[in-house]
Coordinates of C-alpha atoms and ligand atoms in Angstrom, one line a residue:
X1 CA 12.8 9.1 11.6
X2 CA 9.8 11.1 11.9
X3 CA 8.1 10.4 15.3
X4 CA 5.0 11.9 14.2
X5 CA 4.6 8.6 12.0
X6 CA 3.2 5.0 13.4
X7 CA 5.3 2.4 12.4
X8 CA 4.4 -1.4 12.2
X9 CA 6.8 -3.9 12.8
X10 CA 7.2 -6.6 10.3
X11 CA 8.9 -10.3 10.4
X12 CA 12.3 -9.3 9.9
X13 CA 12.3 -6.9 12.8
X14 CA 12.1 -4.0 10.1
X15 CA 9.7 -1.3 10.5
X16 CA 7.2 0.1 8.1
X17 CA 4.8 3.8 8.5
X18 CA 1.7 2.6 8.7
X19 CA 0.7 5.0 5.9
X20 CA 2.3 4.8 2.5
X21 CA 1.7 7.2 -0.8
X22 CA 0.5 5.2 -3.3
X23 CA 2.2 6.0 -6.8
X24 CA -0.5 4.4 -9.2
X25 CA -1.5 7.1 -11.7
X26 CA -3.4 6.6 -15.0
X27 CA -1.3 6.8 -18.4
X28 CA -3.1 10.6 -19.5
X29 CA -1.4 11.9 -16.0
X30 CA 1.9 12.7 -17.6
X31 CA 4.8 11.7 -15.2
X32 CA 5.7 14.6 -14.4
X33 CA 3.3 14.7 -11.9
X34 CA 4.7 12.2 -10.1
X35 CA 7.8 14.1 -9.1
X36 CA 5.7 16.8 -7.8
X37 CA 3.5 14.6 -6.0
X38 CA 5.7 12.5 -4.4
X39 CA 8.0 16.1 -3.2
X40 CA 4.8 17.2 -1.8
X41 CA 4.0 13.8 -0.2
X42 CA 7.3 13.6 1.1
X43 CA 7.0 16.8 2.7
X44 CA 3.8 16.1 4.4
X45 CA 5.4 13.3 6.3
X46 CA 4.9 10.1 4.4
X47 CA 7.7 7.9 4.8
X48 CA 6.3 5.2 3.3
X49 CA 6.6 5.2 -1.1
X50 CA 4.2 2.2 -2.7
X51 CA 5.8 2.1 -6.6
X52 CA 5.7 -1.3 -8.8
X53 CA 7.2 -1.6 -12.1
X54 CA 4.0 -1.9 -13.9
X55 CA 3.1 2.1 -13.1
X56 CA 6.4 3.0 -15.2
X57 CA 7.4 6.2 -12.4
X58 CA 9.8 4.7 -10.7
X59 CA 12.5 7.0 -12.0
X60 CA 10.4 10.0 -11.2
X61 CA 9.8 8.7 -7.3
X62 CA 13.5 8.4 -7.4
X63 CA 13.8 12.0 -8.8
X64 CA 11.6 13.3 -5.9
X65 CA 13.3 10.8 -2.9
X66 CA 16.9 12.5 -4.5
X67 CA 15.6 16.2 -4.3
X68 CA 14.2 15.5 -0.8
X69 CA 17.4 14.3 0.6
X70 CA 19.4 16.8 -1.6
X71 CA 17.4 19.8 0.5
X72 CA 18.2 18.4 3.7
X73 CA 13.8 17.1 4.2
X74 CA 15.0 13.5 4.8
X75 CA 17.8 10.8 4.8
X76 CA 18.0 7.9 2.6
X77 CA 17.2 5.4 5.9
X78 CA 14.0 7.6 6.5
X79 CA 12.0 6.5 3.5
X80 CA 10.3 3.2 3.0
X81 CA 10.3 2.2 -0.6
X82 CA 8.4 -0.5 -2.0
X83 CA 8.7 -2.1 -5.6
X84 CA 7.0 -4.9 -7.2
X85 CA 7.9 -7.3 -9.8
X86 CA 5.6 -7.9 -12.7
X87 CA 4.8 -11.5 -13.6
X88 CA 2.7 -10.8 -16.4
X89 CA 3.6 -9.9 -20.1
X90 CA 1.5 -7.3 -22.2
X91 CA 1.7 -6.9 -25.7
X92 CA -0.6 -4.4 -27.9
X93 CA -2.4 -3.9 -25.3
X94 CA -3.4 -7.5 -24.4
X95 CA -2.4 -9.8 -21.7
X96 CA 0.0 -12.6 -22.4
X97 CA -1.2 -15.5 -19.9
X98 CA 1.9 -17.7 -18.9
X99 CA 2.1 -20.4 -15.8
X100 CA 4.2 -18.3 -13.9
X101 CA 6.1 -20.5 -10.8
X102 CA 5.5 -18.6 -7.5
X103 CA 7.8 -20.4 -5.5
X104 CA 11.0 -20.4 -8.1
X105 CA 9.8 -16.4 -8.2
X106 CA 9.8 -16.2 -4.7
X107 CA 13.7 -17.9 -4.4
X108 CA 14.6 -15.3 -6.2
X109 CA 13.5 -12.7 -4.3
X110 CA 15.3 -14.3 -1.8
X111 CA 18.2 -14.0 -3.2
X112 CA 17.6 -10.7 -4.0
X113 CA 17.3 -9.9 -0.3
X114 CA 20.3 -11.7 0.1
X115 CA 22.4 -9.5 -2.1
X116 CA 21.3 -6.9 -0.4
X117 CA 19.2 -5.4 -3.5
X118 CA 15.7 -5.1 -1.2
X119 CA 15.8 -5.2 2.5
X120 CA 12.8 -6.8 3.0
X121 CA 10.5 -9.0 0.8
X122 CA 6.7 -9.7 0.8
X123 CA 4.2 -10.2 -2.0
X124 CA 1.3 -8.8 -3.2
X125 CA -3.2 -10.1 -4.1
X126 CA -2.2 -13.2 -2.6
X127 CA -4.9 -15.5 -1.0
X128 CA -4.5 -17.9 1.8
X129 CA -4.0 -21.0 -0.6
X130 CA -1.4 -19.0 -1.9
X131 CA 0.6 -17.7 0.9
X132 CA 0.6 -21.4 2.5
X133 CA 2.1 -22.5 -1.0
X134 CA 4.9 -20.1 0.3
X135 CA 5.0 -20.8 3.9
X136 CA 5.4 -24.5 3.5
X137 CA 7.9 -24.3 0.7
X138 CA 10.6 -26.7 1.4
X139 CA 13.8 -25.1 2.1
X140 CA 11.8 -21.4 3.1
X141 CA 14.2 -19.2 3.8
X142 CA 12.4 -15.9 4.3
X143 CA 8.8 -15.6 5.2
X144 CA 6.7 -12.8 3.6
X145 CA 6.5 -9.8 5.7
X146 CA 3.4 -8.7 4.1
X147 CA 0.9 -9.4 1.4
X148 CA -0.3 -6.0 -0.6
X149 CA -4.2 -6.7 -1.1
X150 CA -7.3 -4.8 -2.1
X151 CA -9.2 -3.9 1.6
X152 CA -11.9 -1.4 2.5
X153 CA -14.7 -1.3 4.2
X154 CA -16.8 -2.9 1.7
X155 CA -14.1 -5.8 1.4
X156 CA -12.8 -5.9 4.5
X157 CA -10.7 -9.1 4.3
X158 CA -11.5 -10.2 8.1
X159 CA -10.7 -13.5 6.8
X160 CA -7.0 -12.9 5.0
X161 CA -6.3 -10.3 8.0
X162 CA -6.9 -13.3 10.5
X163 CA -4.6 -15.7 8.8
X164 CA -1.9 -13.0 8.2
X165 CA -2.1 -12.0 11.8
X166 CA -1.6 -16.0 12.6
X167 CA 1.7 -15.8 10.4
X168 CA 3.2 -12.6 11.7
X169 CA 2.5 -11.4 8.2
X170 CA 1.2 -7.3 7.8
X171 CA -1.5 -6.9 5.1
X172 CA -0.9 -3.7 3.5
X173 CA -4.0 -1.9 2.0
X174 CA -5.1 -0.7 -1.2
X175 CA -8.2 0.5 -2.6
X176 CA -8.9 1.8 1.4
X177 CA -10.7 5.3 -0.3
X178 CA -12.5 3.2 -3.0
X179 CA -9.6 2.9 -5.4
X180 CA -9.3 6.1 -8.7
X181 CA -13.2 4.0 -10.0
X182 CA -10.8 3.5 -13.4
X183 CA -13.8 2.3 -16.2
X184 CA -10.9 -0.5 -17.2
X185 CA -11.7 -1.8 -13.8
X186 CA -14.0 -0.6 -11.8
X187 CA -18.1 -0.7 -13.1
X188 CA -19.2 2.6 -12.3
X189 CA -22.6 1.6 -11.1
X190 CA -21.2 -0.1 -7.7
X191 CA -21.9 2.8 -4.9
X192 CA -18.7 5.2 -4.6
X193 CA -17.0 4.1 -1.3
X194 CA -16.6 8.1 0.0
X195 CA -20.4 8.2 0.2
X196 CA -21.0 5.7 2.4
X197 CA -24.0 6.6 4.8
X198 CA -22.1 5.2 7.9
X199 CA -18.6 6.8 6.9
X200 CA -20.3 10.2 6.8
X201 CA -22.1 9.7 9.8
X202 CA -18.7 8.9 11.6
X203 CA -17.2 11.7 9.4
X204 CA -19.9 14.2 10.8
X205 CA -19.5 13.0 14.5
X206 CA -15.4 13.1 14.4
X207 CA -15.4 16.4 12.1
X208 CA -13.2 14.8 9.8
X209 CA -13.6 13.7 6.0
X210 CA -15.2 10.2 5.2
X211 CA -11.6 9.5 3.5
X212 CA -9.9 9.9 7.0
X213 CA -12.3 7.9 9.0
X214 CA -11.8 5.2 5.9
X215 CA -8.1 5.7 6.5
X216 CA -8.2 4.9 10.5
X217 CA -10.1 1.9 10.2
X218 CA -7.7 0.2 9.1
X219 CA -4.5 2.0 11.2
X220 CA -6.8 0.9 13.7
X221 CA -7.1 -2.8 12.9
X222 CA -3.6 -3.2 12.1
X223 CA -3.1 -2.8 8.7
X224 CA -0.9 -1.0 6.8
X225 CA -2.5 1.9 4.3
X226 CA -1.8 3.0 1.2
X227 CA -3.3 6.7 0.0
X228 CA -3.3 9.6 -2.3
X229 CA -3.9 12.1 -0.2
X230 CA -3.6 15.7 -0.5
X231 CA -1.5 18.2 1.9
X232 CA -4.3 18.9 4.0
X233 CA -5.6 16.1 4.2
X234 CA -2.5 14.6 5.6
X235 CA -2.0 16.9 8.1
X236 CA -5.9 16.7 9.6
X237 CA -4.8 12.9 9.4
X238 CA -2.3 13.0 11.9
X239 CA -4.3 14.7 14.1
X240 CA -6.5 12.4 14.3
X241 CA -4.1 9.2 15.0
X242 CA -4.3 9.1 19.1
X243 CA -8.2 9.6 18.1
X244 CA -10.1 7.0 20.4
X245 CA -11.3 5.2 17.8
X246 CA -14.3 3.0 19.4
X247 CA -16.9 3.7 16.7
X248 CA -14.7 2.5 14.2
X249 CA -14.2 -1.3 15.3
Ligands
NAP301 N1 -0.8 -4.2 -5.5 C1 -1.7 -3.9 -6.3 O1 -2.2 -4.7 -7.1 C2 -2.3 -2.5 -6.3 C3 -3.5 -2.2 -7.0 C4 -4.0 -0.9 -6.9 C5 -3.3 0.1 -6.2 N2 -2.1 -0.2 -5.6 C6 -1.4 0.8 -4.8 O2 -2.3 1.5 -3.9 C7 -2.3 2.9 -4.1 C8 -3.6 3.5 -3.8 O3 -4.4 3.3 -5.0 P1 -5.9 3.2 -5.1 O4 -6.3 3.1 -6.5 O5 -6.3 2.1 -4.2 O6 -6.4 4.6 -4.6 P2 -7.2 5.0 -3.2 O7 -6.2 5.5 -2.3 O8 -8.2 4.0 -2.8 O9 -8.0 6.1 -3.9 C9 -7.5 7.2 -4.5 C10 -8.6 8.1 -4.8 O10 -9.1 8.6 -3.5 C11 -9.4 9.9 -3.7 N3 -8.9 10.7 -2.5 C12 -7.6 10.8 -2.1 N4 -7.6 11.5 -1.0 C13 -8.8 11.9 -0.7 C14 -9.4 12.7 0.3 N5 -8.7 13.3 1.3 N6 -10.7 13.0 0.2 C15 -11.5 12.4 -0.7 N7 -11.0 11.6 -1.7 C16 -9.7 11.4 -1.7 C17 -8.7 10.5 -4.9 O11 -9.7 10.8 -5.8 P3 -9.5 12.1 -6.7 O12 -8.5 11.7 -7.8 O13 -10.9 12.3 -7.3 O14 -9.0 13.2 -5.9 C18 -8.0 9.3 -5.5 O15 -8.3 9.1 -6.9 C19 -1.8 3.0 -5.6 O16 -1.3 4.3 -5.9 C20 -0.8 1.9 -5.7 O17 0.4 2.4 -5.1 C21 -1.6 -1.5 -5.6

């Protein structure tokens, strides 16, 4: 394992690095780019691999996971992989809407721990309502260890955090530097998270990037992170995890 790396311990007495490489890239990247990135992340220290179905790369992570045990830069055990399974149906481009059963989903993924095809199994943009649906599911055999939701500092999700907390549940982060602003989701008037007044003013005071401090905030409130973050960056990152981090409550 790489000791450099904070690890957060989930439900099923699993650990996970408390900062993952997200894999989302938009369809004019070619894949490609993926392999590279992810040897390069891999490299750097992340541990932690955030894929899902829906970005079509998984075969190119696993190309760059291969190469990086191939060279001796990790073992299989090392690297935290997460998938996710896609519940809705496209076609030409448009949605097809279904009633999709979250429980019957969710007792499959349940067996699918217990077949030993994912070690551990949470979900993902799931609100309280939805995670009690789970937790009081008759018959529950496996809690969630974590719930994959949009969080930053303009939507922090005190709220969600506290009831995940309660249930021993991590919430992992996305979006934590603003998200890629892609037009299909994103309106491109709302102010550009990296700009933040109060994140460069912490930036300024810390000498580190306004993407870093974004990135602690959350290390520091317990959650878990997800990023696309250059070399560098990740290296100016670590330095700054036994940071005292009082501003940043
Ligand atoms: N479960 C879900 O529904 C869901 C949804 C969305 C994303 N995700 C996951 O979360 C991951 C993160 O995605 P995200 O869209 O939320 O991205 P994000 O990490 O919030 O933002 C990525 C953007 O931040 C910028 N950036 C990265 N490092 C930087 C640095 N050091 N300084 C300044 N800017 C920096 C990059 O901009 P430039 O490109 O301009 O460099 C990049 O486009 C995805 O890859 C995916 O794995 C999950």
């Amino acid at each position: 394992m790489n000791s450099r790396l904070q690890y957060v311990e989930l439900n099923d007495g699993r650990f996970i690095p408390g900062l993952g490489f997200g894999t989302y890239k938009p369809p004019e990247v070619p894949n490609s780019k993926t392999t590279e990135a992810t040897k390069i992340a891999i490299e750097a220290g992340y541990r932690h691999i955030d894929c899902a179905y829906a970005y079509q790369v998984e075969e190119e992570v696993g190309l760059a996971v291969r190469s990086k045990i191939a060279d001796g830069t990790v073992k299989r055990e090392d690297i935290f992989c997460t998938s996710k399974v896609l519940c809705i149906q496209y076609e030409n481009g448009k949605t097809i809407y279904d009633h999709v059963d979250l429980c019957a989903v969710w007792e499959a993924m349940e067996k699918c721990k217990d077949a030993g095809l994912a070690k551990s199994i949470g979900v993902s943009n799931f609100n309280r309502r939805q995670l009690e649906m789970i937790l009081n599911k008759p018959g529950l055999k496996y809690k969630p260890v974590c719930n994959q939701v949009e969080c930053h500092v303009y939507h922090n999700q005190r709220k969600l955090l506290d009831f995940c907390k309660s249930k021993n549940i991590v919430l992992v982060a996305y979006g934590a530097l603003g998200t890629q602003r892609d037009k299909q989701w994103v309106d491109q008037s709302s102010p550009v998270l990296l700009d933040d007044p109060v994140l460069g003013a912490l930036a300024k005071k810390h000498k580190r990037s306004p993407a870093l401090i974004a990135l602690r905030y959350q290390l520091q409130r317990g959650v878990v992170v997800l990023a696309q973050i250059s070399y560098l960056a990740f290296s100016c990152f670590l330095c700054v995890y036994t940071y005292n981090g009082m501003d940043l409550r």
